[in-house]
PDB file of C-alpha atoms in Angstrom:
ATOM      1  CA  UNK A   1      -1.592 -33.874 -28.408  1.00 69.00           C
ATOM      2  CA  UNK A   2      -3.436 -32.902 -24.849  1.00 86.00           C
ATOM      3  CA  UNK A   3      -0.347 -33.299 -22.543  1.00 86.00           C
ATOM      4  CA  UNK A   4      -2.370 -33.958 -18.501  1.00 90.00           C
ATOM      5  CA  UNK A   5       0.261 -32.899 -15.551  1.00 93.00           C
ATOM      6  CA  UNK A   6      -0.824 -31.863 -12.348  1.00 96.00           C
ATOM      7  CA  UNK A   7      -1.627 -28.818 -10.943  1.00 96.00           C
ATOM      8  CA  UNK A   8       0.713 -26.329  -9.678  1.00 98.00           C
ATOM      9  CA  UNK A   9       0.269 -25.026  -6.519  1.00 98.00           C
ATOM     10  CA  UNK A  10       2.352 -22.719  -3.848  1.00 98.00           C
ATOM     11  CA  UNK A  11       1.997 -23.072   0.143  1.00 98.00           C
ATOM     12  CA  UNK A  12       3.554 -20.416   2.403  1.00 98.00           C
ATOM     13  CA  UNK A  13       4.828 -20.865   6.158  1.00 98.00           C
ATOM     14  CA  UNK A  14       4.024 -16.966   7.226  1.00 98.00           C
ATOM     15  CA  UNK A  15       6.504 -16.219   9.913  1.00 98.00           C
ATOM     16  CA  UNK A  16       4.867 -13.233  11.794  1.00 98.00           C
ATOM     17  CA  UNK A  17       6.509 -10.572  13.831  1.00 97.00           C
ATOM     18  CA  UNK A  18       5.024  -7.971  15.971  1.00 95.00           C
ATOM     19  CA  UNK A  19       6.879  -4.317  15.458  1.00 91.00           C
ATOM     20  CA  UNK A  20       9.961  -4.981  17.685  1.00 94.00           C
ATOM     21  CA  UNK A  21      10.799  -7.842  15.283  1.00 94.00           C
ATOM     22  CA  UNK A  22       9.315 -10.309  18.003  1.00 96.00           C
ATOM     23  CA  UNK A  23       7.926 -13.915  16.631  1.00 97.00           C
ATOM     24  CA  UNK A  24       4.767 -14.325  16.843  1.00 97.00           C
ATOM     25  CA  UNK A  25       3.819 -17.688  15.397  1.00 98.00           C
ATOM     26  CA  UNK A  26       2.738 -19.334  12.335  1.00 98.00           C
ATOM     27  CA  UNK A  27      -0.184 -17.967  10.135  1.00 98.00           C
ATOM     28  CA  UNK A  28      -3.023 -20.846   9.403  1.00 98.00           C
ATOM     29  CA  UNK A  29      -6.503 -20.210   7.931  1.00 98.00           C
ATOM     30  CA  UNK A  30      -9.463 -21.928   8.385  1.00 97.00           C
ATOM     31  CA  UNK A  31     -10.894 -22.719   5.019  1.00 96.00           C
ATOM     32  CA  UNK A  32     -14.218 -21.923   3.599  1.00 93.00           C
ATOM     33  CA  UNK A  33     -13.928 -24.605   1.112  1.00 91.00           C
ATOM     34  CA  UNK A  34     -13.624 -28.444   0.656  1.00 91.00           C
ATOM     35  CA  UNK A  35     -11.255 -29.875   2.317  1.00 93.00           C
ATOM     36  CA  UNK A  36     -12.892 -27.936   5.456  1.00 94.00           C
ATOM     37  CA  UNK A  37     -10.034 -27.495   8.461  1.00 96.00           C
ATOM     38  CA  UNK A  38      -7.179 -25.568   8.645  1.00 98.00           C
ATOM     39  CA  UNK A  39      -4.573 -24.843   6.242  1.00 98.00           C
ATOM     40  CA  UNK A  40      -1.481 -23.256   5.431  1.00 98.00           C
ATOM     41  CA  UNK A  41      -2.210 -19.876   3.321  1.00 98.00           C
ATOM     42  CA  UNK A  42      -1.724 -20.994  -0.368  1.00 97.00           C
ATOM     43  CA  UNK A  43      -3.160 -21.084  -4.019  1.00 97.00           C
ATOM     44  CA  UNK A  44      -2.852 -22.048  -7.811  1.00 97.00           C
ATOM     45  CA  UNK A  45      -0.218 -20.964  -9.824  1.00 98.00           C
ATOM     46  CA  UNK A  46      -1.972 -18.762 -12.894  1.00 98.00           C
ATOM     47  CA  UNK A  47      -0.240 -19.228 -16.202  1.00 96.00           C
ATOM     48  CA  UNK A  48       2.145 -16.628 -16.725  1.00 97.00           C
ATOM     49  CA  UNK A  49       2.872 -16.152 -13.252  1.00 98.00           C
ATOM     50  CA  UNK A  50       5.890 -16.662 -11.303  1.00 98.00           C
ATOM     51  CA  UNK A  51       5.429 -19.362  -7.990  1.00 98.00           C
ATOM     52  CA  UNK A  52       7.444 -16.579  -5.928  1.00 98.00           C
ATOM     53  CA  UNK A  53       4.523 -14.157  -7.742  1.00 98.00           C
ATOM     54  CA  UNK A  54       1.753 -16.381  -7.115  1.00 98.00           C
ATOM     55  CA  UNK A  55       3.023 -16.812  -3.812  1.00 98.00           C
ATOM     56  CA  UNK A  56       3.266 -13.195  -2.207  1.00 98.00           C
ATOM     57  CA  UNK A  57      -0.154 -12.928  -4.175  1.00 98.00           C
ATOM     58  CA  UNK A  58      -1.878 -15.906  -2.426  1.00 97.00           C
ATOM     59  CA  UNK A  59      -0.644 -14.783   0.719  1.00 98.00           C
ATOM     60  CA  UNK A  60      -2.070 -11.084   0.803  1.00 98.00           C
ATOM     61  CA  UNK A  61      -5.583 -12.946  -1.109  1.00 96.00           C
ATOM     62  CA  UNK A  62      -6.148 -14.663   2.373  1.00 97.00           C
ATOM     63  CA  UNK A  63      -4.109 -13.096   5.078  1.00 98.00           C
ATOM     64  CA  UNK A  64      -3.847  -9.214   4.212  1.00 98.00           C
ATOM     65  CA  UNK A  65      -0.016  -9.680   4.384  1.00 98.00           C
ATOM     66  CA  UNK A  66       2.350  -8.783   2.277  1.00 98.00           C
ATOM     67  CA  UNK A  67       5.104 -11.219   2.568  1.00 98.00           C
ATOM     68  CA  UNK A  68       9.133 -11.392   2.197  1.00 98.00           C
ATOM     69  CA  UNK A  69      10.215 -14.485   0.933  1.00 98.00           C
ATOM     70  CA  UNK A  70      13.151 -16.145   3.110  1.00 98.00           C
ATOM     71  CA  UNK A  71      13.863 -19.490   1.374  1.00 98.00           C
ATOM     72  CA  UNK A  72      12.126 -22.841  -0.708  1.00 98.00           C
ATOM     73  CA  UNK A  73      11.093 -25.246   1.831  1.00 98.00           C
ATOM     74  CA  UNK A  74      10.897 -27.952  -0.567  1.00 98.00           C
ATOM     75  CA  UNK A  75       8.293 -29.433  -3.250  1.00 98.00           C
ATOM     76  CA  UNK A  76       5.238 -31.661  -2.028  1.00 98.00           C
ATOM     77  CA  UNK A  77       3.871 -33.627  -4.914  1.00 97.00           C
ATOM     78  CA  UNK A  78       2.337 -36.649  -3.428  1.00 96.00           C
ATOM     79  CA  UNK A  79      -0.887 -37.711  -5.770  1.00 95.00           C
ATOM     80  CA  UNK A  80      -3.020 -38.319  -2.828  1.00 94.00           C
ATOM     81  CA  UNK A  81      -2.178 -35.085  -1.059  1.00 93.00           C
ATOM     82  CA  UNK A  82      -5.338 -33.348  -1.997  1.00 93.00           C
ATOM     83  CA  UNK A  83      -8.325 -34.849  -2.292  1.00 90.00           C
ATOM     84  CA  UNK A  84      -9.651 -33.332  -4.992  1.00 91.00           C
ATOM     85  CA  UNK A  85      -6.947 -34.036  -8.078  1.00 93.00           C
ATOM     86  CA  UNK A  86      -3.175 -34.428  -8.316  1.00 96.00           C
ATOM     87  CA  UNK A  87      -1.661 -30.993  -6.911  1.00 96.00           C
ATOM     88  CA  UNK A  88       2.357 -30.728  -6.691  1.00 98.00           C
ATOM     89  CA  UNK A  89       2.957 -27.524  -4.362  1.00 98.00           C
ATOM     90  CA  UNK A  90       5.997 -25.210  -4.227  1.00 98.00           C
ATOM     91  CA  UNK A  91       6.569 -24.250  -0.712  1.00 98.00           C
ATOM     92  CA  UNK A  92       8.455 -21.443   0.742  1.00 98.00           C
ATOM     93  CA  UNK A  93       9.160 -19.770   4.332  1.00 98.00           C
ATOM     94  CA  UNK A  94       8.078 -16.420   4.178  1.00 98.00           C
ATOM     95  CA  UNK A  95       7.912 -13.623   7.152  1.00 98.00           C
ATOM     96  CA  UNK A  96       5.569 -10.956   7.671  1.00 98.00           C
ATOM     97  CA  UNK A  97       4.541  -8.247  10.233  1.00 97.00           C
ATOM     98  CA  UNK A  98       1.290  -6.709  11.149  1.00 94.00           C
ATOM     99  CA  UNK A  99      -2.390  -8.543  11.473  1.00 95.00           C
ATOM    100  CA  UNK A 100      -3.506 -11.360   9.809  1.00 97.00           C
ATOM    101  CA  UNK A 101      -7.355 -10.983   8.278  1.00 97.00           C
ATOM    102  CA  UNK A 102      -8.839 -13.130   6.895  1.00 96.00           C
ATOM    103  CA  UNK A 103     -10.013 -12.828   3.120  1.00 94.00           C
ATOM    104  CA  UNK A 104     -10.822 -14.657  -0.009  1.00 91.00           C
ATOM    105  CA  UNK A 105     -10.932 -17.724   0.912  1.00 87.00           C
ATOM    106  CA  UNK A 106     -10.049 -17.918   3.811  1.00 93.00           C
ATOM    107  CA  UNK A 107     -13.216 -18.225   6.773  1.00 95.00           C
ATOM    108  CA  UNK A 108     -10.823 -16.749   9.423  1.00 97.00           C
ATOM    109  CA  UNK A 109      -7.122 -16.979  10.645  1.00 98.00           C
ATOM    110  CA  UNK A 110      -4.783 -17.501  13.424  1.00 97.00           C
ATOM    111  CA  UNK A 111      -1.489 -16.650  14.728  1.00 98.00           C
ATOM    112  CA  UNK A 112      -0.489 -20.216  16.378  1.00 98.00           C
ATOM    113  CA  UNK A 113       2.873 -20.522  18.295  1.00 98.00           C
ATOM    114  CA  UNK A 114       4.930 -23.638  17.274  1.00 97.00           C
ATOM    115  CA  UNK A 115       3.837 -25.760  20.343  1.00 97.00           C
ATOM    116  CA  UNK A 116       0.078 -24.998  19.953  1.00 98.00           C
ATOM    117  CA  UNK A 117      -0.676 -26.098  16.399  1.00 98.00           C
ATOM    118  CA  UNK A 118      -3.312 -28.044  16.242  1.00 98.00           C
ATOM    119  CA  UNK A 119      -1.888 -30.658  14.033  1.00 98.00           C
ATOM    120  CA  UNK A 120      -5.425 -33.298  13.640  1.00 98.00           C
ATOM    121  CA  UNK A 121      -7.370 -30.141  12.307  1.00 98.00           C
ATOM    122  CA  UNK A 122      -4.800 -29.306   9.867  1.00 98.00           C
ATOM    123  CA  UNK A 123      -5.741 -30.770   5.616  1.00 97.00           C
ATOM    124  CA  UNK A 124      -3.674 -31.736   2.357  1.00 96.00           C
ATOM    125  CA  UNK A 125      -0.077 -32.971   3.562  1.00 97.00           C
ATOM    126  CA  UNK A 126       0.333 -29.933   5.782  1.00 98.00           C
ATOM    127  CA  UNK A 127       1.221 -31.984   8.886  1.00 98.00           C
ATOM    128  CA  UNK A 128       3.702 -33.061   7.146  1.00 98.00           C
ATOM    129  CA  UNK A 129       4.773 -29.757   5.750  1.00 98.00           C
ATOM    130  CA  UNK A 130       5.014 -28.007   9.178  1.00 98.00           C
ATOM    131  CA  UNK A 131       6.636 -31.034  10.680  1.00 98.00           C
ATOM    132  CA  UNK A 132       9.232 -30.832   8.233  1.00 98.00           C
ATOM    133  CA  UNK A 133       9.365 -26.837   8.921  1.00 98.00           C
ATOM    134  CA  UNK A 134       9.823 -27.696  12.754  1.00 97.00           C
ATOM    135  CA  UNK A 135      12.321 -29.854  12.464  1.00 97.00           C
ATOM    136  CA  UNK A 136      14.593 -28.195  10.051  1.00 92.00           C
TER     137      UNK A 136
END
């Protein structure tokens, strides 16, 4: 019996501090990909793996950070938030120091202070996600 669920995905919110433990901003990327715009840093979840794994993985695939995870942020599973099948996404608040660079996937990224995210640019259900970051 072929059992169909959807995919399993993680999203990270990448706090980033400079060396004196100063906030920075969030870390987005611009994606190479379909859906083209910007994006929380994120991934698949490979069989096997854990979503705190896959996670801290994603993150230093696309942003060269290595990332300490602070807390679950909650679980997005909308069917229409991606475009291209049914995706449910773990996603956590992380926090990270150094410089982003972009990698994998990722065309480029950017450190954005709170009241400077571009929020029309951004894909999937990550408004929402960030909104619900913000307001927490």
């Amino acid at each position: 019996m072929a059992i169909k669920t959807p995919f399993v995905a993680v999203d990270g919110i990448i706090k980033l501090f400079d060396e004196k433990s100063n906030f920075k901003g969030i870390v987005l990327i611009e994606r190479k990909n379909e859906p083209r715009g910007l994006a929380l840093p994120g991934g698949f979840v490979d069989v096997g793996e854990s979503v705190e794994d896959a996670l801290k993985r994603e993150m230093k695939e696309e942003t060269d950070l290595d990332v300490e995870i602070i807390n679950l942020l909650g679980v997005y599973s909308d069917p229409k938030r991606d475009p291209r099948f049914h995706t449910v996404s773990v996603v956590f608040t992380c926090k990270a120091y150094g410089n982003p660079k972009a990698k994998s996937d990722a065309k480029a990224v950017k450190v954005y202070k709170l009241e400077e995210i571009p929020f029309d640019k951004l894909v999937f259900d990550h408004k929402k996600i960030i909104l619900d970051y913000i307001n927490r």
